CSV table of C-alpha atoms in Angstrom, one decimal:
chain,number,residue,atom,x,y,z
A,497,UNK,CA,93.0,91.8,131.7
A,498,UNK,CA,93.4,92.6,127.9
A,499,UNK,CA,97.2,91.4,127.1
A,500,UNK,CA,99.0,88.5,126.0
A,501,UNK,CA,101.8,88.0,128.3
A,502,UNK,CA,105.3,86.2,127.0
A,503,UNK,CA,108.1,85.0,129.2
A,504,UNK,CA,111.5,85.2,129.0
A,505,UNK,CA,111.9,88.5,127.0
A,506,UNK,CA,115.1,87.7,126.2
A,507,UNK,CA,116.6,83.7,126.0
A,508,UNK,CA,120.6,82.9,124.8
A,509,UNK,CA,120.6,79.1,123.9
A,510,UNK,CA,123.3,77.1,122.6
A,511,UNK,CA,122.2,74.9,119.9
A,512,UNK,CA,122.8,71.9,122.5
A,513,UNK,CA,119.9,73.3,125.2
A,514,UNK,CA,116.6,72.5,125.5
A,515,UNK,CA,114.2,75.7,126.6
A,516,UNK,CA,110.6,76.6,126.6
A,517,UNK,CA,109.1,79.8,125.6
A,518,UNK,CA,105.3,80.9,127.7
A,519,UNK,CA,102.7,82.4,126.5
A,520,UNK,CA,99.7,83.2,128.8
A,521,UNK,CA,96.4,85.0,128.2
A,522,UNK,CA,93.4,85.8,130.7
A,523,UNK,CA,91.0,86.9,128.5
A,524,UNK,CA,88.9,83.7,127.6
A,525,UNK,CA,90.2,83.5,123.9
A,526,UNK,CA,90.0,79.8,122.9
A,527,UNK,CA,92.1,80.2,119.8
A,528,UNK,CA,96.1,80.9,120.7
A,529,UNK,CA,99.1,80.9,118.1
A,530,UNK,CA,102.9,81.3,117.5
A,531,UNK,CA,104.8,83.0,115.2
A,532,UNK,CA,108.2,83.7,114.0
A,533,UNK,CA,109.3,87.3,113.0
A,534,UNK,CA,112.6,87.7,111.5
A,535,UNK,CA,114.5,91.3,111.0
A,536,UNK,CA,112.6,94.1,109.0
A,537,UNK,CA,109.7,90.8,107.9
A,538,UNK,CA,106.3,90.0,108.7
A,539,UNK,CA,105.8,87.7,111.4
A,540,UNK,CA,105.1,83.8,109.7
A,541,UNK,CA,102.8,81.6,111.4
A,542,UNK,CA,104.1,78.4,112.9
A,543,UNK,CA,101.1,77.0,114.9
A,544,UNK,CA,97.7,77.4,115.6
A,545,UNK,CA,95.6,76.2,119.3
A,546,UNK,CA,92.1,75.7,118.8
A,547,UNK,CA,90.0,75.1,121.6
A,548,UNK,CA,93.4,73.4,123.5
A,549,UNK,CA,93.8,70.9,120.4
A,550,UNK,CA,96.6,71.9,117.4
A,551,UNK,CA,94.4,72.1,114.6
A,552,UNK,CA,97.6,73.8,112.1
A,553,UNK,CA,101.3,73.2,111.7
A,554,UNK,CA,103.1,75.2,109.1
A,555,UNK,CA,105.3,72.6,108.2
A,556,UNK,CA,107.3,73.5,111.3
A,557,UNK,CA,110.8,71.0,112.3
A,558,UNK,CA,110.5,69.2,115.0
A,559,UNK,CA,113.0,71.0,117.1
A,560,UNK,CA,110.0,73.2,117.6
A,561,UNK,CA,107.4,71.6,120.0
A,562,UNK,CA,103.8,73.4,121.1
A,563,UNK,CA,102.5,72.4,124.0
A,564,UNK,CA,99.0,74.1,125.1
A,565,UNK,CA,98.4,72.9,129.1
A,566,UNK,CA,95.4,74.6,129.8
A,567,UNK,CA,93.0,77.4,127.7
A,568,UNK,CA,95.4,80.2,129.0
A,569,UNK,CA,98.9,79.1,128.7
A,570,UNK,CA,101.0,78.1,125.5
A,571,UNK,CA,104.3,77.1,125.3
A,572,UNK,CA,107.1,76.0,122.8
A,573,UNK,CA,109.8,73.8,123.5
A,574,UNK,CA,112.8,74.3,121.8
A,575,UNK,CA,115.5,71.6,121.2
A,576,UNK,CA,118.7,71.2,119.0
A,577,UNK,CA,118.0,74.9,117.5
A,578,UNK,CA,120.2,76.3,114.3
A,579,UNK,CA,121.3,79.9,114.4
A,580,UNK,CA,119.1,80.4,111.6
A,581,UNK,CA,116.1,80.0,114.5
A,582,UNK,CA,117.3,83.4,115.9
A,583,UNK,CA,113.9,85.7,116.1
A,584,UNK,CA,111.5,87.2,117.7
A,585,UNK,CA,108.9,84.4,118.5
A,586,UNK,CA,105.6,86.0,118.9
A,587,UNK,CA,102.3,84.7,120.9
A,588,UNK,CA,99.0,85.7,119.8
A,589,UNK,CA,95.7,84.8,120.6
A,590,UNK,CA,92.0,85.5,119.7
A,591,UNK,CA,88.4,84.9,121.0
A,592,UNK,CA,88.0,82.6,118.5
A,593,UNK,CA,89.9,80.1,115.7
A,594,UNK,CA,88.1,81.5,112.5
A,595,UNK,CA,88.8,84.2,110.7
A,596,UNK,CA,87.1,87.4,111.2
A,597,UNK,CA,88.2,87.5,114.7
A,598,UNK,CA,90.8,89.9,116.0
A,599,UNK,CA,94.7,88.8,117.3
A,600,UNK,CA,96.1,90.2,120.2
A,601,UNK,CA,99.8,89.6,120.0
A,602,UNK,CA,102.0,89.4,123.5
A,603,UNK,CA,105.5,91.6,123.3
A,604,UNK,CA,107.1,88.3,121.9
A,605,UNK,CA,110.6,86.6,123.2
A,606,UNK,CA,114.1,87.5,121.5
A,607,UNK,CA,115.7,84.3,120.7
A,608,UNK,CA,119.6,84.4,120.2
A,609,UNK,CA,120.5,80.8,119.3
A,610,UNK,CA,124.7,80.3,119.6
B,486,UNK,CA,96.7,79.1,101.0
B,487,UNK,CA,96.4,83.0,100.9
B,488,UNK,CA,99.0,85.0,99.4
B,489,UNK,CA,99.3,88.8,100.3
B,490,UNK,CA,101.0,91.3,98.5
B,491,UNK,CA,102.0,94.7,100.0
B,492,UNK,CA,103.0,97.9,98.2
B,493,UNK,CA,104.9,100.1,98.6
B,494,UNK,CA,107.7,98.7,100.6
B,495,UNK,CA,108.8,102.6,102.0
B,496,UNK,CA,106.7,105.5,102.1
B,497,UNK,CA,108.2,109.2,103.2
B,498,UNK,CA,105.5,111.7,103.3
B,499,UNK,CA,105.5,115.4,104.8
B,500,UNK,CA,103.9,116.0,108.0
B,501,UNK,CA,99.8,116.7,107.6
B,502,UNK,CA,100.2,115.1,104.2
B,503,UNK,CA,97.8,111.7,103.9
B,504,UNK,CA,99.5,108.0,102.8
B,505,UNK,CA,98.1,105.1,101.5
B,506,UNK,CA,99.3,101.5,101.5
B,507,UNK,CA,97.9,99.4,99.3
B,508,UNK,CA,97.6,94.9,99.2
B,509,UNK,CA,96.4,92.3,97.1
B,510,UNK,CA,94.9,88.7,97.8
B,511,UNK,CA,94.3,86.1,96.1
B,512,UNK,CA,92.2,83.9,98.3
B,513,UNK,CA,88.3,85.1,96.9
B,514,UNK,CA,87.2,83.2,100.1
B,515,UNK,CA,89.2,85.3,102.2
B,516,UNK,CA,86.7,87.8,104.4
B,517,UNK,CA,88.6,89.2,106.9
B,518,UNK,CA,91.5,91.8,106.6
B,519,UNK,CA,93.2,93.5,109.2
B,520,UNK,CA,96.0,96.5,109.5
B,521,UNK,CA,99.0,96.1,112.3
B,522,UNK,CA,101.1,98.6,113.4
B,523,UNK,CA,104.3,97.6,114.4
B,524,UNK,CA,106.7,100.3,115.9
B,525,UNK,CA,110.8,99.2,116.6
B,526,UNK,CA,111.1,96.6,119.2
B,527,UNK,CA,107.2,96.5,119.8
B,528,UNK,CA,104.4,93.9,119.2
B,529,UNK,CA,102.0,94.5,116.2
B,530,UNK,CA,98.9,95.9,117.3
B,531,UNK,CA,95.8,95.8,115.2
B,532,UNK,CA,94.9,99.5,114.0
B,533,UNK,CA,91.5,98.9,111.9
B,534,UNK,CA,90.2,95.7,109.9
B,535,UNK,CA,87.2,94.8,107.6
B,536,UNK,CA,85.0,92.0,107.1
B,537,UNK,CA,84.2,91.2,103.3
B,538,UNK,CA,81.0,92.5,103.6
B,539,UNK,CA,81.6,96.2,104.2
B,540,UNK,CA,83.7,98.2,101.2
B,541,UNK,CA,84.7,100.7,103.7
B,542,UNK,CA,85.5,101.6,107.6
B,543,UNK,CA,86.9,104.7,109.2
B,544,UNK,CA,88.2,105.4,112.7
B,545,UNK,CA,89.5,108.6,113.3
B,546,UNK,CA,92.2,109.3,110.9
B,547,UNK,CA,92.7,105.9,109.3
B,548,UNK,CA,90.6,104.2,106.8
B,549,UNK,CA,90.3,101.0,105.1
B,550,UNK,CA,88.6,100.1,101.5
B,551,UNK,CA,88.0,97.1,100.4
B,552,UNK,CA,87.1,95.9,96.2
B,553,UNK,CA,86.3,92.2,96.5
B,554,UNK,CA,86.2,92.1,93.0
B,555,UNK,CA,89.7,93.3,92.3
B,556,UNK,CA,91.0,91.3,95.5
B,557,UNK,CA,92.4,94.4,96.8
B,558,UNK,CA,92.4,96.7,99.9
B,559,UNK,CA,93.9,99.5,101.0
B,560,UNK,CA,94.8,101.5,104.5
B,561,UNK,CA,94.3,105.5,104.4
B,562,UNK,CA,96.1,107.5,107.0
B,563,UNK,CA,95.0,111.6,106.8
B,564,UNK,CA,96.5,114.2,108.5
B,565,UNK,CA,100.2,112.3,109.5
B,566,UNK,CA,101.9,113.0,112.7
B,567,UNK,CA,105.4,112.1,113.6
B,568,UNK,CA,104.0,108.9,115.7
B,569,UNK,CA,102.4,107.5,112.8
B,570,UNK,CA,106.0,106.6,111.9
B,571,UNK,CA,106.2,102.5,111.9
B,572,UNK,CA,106.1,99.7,110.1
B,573,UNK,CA,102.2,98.8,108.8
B,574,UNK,CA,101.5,94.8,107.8
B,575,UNK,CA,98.2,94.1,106.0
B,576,UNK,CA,97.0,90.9,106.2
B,577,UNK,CA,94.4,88.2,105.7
B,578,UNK,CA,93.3,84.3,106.8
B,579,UNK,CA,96.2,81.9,106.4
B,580,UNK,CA,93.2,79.6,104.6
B,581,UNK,CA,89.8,79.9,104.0
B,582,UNK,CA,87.6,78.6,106.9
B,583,UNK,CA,88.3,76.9,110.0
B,584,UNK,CA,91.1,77.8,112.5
B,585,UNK,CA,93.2,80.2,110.9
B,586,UNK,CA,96.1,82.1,111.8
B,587,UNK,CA,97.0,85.3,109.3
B,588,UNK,CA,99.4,86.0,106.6
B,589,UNK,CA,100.7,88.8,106.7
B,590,UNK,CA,102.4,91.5,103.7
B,591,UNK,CA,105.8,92.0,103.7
B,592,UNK,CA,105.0,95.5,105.4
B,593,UNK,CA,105.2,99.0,104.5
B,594,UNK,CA,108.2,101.1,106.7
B,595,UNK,CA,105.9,104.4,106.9
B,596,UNK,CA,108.2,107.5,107.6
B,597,UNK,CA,107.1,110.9,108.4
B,598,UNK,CA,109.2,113.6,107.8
B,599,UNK,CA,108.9,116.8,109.7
């Protein structure tokens, strides 16, 4: 198994909800990431997983919340979001945390915050 | 931490014809740069990369350079079909060691006209 898989595709919150986002991978990477893409921009990192510990934040709010369960599942909570969160959140991950090692990005979630 | 720079930010080239995209770092610990291909609605996917110490690597139709000194490198596509049409990102390590997620250029929309 060679993807990244992400879950919902699509997710409609009101600004009010609290949702999670799922990110799995079964290809023994220990390294796993998140990041945001905006429309027609480069996708901006928010967090990094190393070995199942969060070793960067990107100065991220709080209303954004990792959470890395096991080696092959990631999630993000999301809580009290602004309509300016509206993106395409994107999981990657990679066999290892340091550079030189190559991402494998899942097909991402569409987030339409109301 | 690492900042990329991406030129140019459109490209329109004939069919057959060859394009090149070219970015600047300025991280000279940086030693890792890879190419994504990002087509409308779809994930990036890595396309070719290069580790500081090689100055060049080719895969079929697509080549990379590298000039450490200058802090530059560059993505060569020969020979363009119509699915070569997409958005390219280059980027490099967020930072210079440990676990790092990418930064990416502000991308190149690569369109091939028939």
């Amino acid at each position: 198994d060679t993807e990244v898989t992400q879950t919902p595709k699509h997710l409609v919150m009101g600004m009010t909800n609290k949702k999670s986002l799922k990110c799995e991978q079964h290809m023994g990477h220990r390294a796993m990431y998140w990041y945001k893409q905006k429309a027609k921009k480069p996708p901006e990192l928010m967090f990094v997983y190393s070995y199942e510990k969060l070793s960067i934040n990107e100065s991220v709010p709080s209303r954004f919340s990792p959470e890395c369960p096991n080696s092959s599942l990631l999630n993000l909570h999301l809580h009290a979001l602004q309509p300016e969160d509206s993106a395409l959140y994107l999981c990657a991950s990679s066999q290892e945390p340091s550079g030189g090692y190559e991402q494998y990005f899942g097909p991402g979630t569409r987030l339409t915050v109301t | 931490g690492e900042n990329v720079e991406q030129h140019p930010s459109t490209l329109s080239v004939q069919e057959g014809d060859s394009a090149v995209i070219k970015c600047t770092y300025s991280d000279s610990a940086s030693n890792y740069f890879p190419w994504y291909k990002q087509e409308l609605g779809k994930r990036p996917q890595l396309i070719i990369d290069i580790r500081s110490n090689v100055g060049e690597k080719k895969d079929q139709r697509i080549a990379v350079t590298l000039n450490k000194t200058a802090k530059h490198f560059s993505l060569h596509i020969t020979e363009t079909q119509p699915e070569d049409s997409a958005v390219y990102f280059c980027a490099a390590p967020i930072s210079g060691g440990g676990a790092d997620g990418l930064t990416f250029g502000k991308g190149t929309h690569l369109i091939i006209q028939p």
